[in-house]
Amino acid sequence: MKNSLITLTFALGLTVHSEDWNQFRGPHGNGVSTDKNLPTTLQDDSLKWSITLPGRGLSGALVLGDHVIVTCSSGPTQSRLHVLALNAKDGSVAWHRQFWATGRTMCHAKTSVAAPTPCSDGKNIYAVFSSNDVICLDRAGNLQWLRGLTADYANVSNSLGMSSSPVVTGDTLVVQVENDSESYTLGLNKTNGLNRWRLDRPKAANWTSPVLLKSGLVALQSKTGIDAVRTQDGSNAWSYEDGASTIPSSAVLNGVLYIPSHGITALKLNDADAANTPKQLWQSGRLQPGTASPTVIGNKVFTTNRAGVLTSGNTKTGERGWQLRLKGPFSATPVAAGDYLYFVNEAGLVQIVDTTAEEGEITGKLDLGEQVLGSPAVSNGALYMRSNSKLYKVAK
Amino acid sequence: MKPLFAVLLAAIICFTGEAASVSDSIKTIRAVGPEGQGNTAAAKAWKSLAQADAAALPEILRAMRDSSPLSANWLRAAVDTIADRGGKLPQQALLDFIADQKQEPRARRLAFELIQKSNPKLADKLIPGLINDPSVELRRDAVAHVLEAGTAKQISKQTQAAVKDFRKALDAARDIDQIQAATTALRQLNQKVDLPRHFGFLMHWNVIGPFDNTERKGFATVFPPEKKIDLSATYEGKSGKVEWSEFITADEYGMVDINKAYPGPGDGLKEVTAFAYTEYTAASAGPAQLRLGCKNAWKIWHNGQLVFSRDEYHRGIRIDQYQLDINLTKGRNTFLVKLCQNEQQQSWTKQWQFQLRVCDATGTAVLAADRPPTPEIGTDNSGNNPTPGRRPRN
């Protein structure tokens, strides 16, 4: 398990610190952490600190070295955008930058303008908001560049809100701004924000995030399926055209892409070159992800449905295994470390599941007491979760 | 004398050198354009600008006036970075800047927040005087104070004084939540509130339809009202002849419900298009905003010119969802709205409606010179007579 993750890290060409949590669902983009020191049970003193944030949001946090990076939006129309760096030790503010939204800020009451999780290449931070503002700061909070994609493309917006989290690979930042009207995915030069390419995408609301298949190759998910795109020039490497969800995103582990499509569809990426058309391994309608994206541990793939039922499936065959009813509902995608899954439901209840137990077992619970919709971040033995008003650190 | 002169000269050179650098950096940042044009030069200029002394803050704030939203954000980041270093703020210059209502409203708010952070008591003293400020962000705090005062008086049964406070708050409020808070409080005290007038919603329309929108093709189809407005004309619609008819809404949020003009079976007509037309007499020419709320695909024309269009269906509606800059002509102005309904059948896809108002950039209503009284009852039987104490919807 560990070896395969290390291999994957090198294969993806990542330059981040091994403990950094640098994008949506972590350094591997699948919610899996190599951290060996997370708690497997929870008590009241597992909550190390919580701090009040200057605005709301459901973006996940990043952990870069000693800093936890978080985005927020504030004001009566959420038109004030925030990027903060907090000291992981005590939650104190290291720096705080604010911007004015240049695009529309309307969104459904449940979501917010600070919905997409930022990403980092280890040097800079790339923050994207539902207003389609893209902001690049260095790790000290110095502005490197910014873009206002709605200022450039006036109909790029979704009145329910945008939530796709960006990924950075090579010299390119990939930003999916897909919606019913003017629908694009952009490859931006990460050093100055200029367009490398801009793809016309299906005209349909889409809240999924791009998945890094290997350095320079991302999977773009939409209602039509998956398009594997070379980030150097935006060209298409292959497509899976059997449709896919527009809410939970795909996950990749050990050369297999698990797509929320007809339940879950597993594609074996080409061993020699993930840029070649993959082979479909299986498709299972009995693995039905709700809002949270699928997660993989070892030879099990996990989905959580809208009723809060956690279902395990065999990664080789798709055969359904045990099911465990958790207290849901869930918007946040769980994270995995070792044999454990870490969930936080919409009411802020953290639940830890031992996936090696015969039918799965809940080994820890902690009530944060506030709505949590964003996926946790993991680093140095701690989980970081955010509500609409607070950031929490949970550790042994 | 000579050494002193040299020192003074050096100081002058140093000062003007820094000023030129700040000025040049600002100029470069203000030149950023669409699609990231100018970003590379702006990044270099920003690095220099962010090193400036706190004394440069007023100059940077002034540079936000008439700058693009993107360059304003570049400048804002420099202000934050400089202020975070903790040098001595030029307090009086910032106060002068806040007092200068010709400056960029958000920049003035930023200056206020710098004062608030360094001298909260001084900032608190400023708030009551900002109740009618052109900066919506600045007046918000002042309105909040008056609402709090009104609530305290309401609790202590000083009804007339409370009404006075809530009326003052409503007159000044531009944010929807504060307008609704003041309205709710006034209605609890049995006071009438004319929300359509406060917002400047357009209530009197002529409508025509339904035209076809099968497979959503009607959005791009040019129908006769898009070529010429002739309120006496008859056209071929989706299922027979169609003609213009008067439509008056009395909805307190100005909702024009096309389903009431053209009711269909079940949840209403599907795959149809309609138009709404109105005229508006402007007291003077000048910039204004059209603010639209709509969850159907739409197009809008001002004086025959297409202002904006959007082909999104049923993703939500709210007041001021779309803010469109226009230039009013003195006297007669025309507004035409095209409204498309799609094929979806879910319960949340029934709505076929919009709300439109004319205001300035702060959201203050710009009322037509000949605006008629707010209707009590609409042609669609909508009413503007809510129960006292009822919380306004929307």
Coordinates of N, CA, C and O in Angstrom, one line a residue, chain A residues 304-309 325-330:
Chain A
T304 N -20.8 6.2 -0.5 CA -21.7 6.6 0.5 C -22.9 7.1 -0.2 O -22.8 8.1 -1.0
N305 N -24.1 6.6 0.1 CA -25.3 7.0 -0.7 C -26.0 8.1 0.1 O -25.6 8.6 1.2
R306 N -27.1 8.6 -0.4 CA -27.8 9.8 0.1 C -28.4 9.5 1.5 O -28.7 10.4 2.3
A307 N -28.6 8.2 1.8 CA -29.2 7.8 3.1 C -28.1 7.6 4.1 O -28.4 7.3 5.3
G308 N -26.8 7.8 3.7 CA -25.7 7.6 4.7 C -25.2 6.2 4.8 O -24.5 5.9 5.8
V309 N -25.6 5.4 3.9 CA -25.1 4.0 3.9 C -23.8 3.9 3.2 O -23.6 4.2 2.0
R325 N -24.4 1.4 8.1 CA -25.2 2.6 8.1 C -24.5 3.6 9.0 O -24.3 3.4 10.2
L326 N -24.2 4.7 8.4 CA -23.6 5.8 9.2 C -24.6 6.9 9.5 O -25.7 6.9 8.8
K327 N -24.3 7.8 10.3 CA -25.3 8.9 10.5 C -25.0 9.9 9.5 O -23.9 10.6 9.5
G328 N -25.9 10.1 8.5 CA -25.7 11.1 7.5 C -26.6 12.3 7.7 O -27.0 12.5 8.8
P329 N -26.8 13.0 6.6 CA -26.3 12.8 5.3 C -24.9 13.4 5.1 O -24.5 14.2 6.0
F330 N -24.3 13.1 4.0 CA -22.9 13.5 3.8 C -22.8 14.4 2.5 O -23.4 14.0 1.4

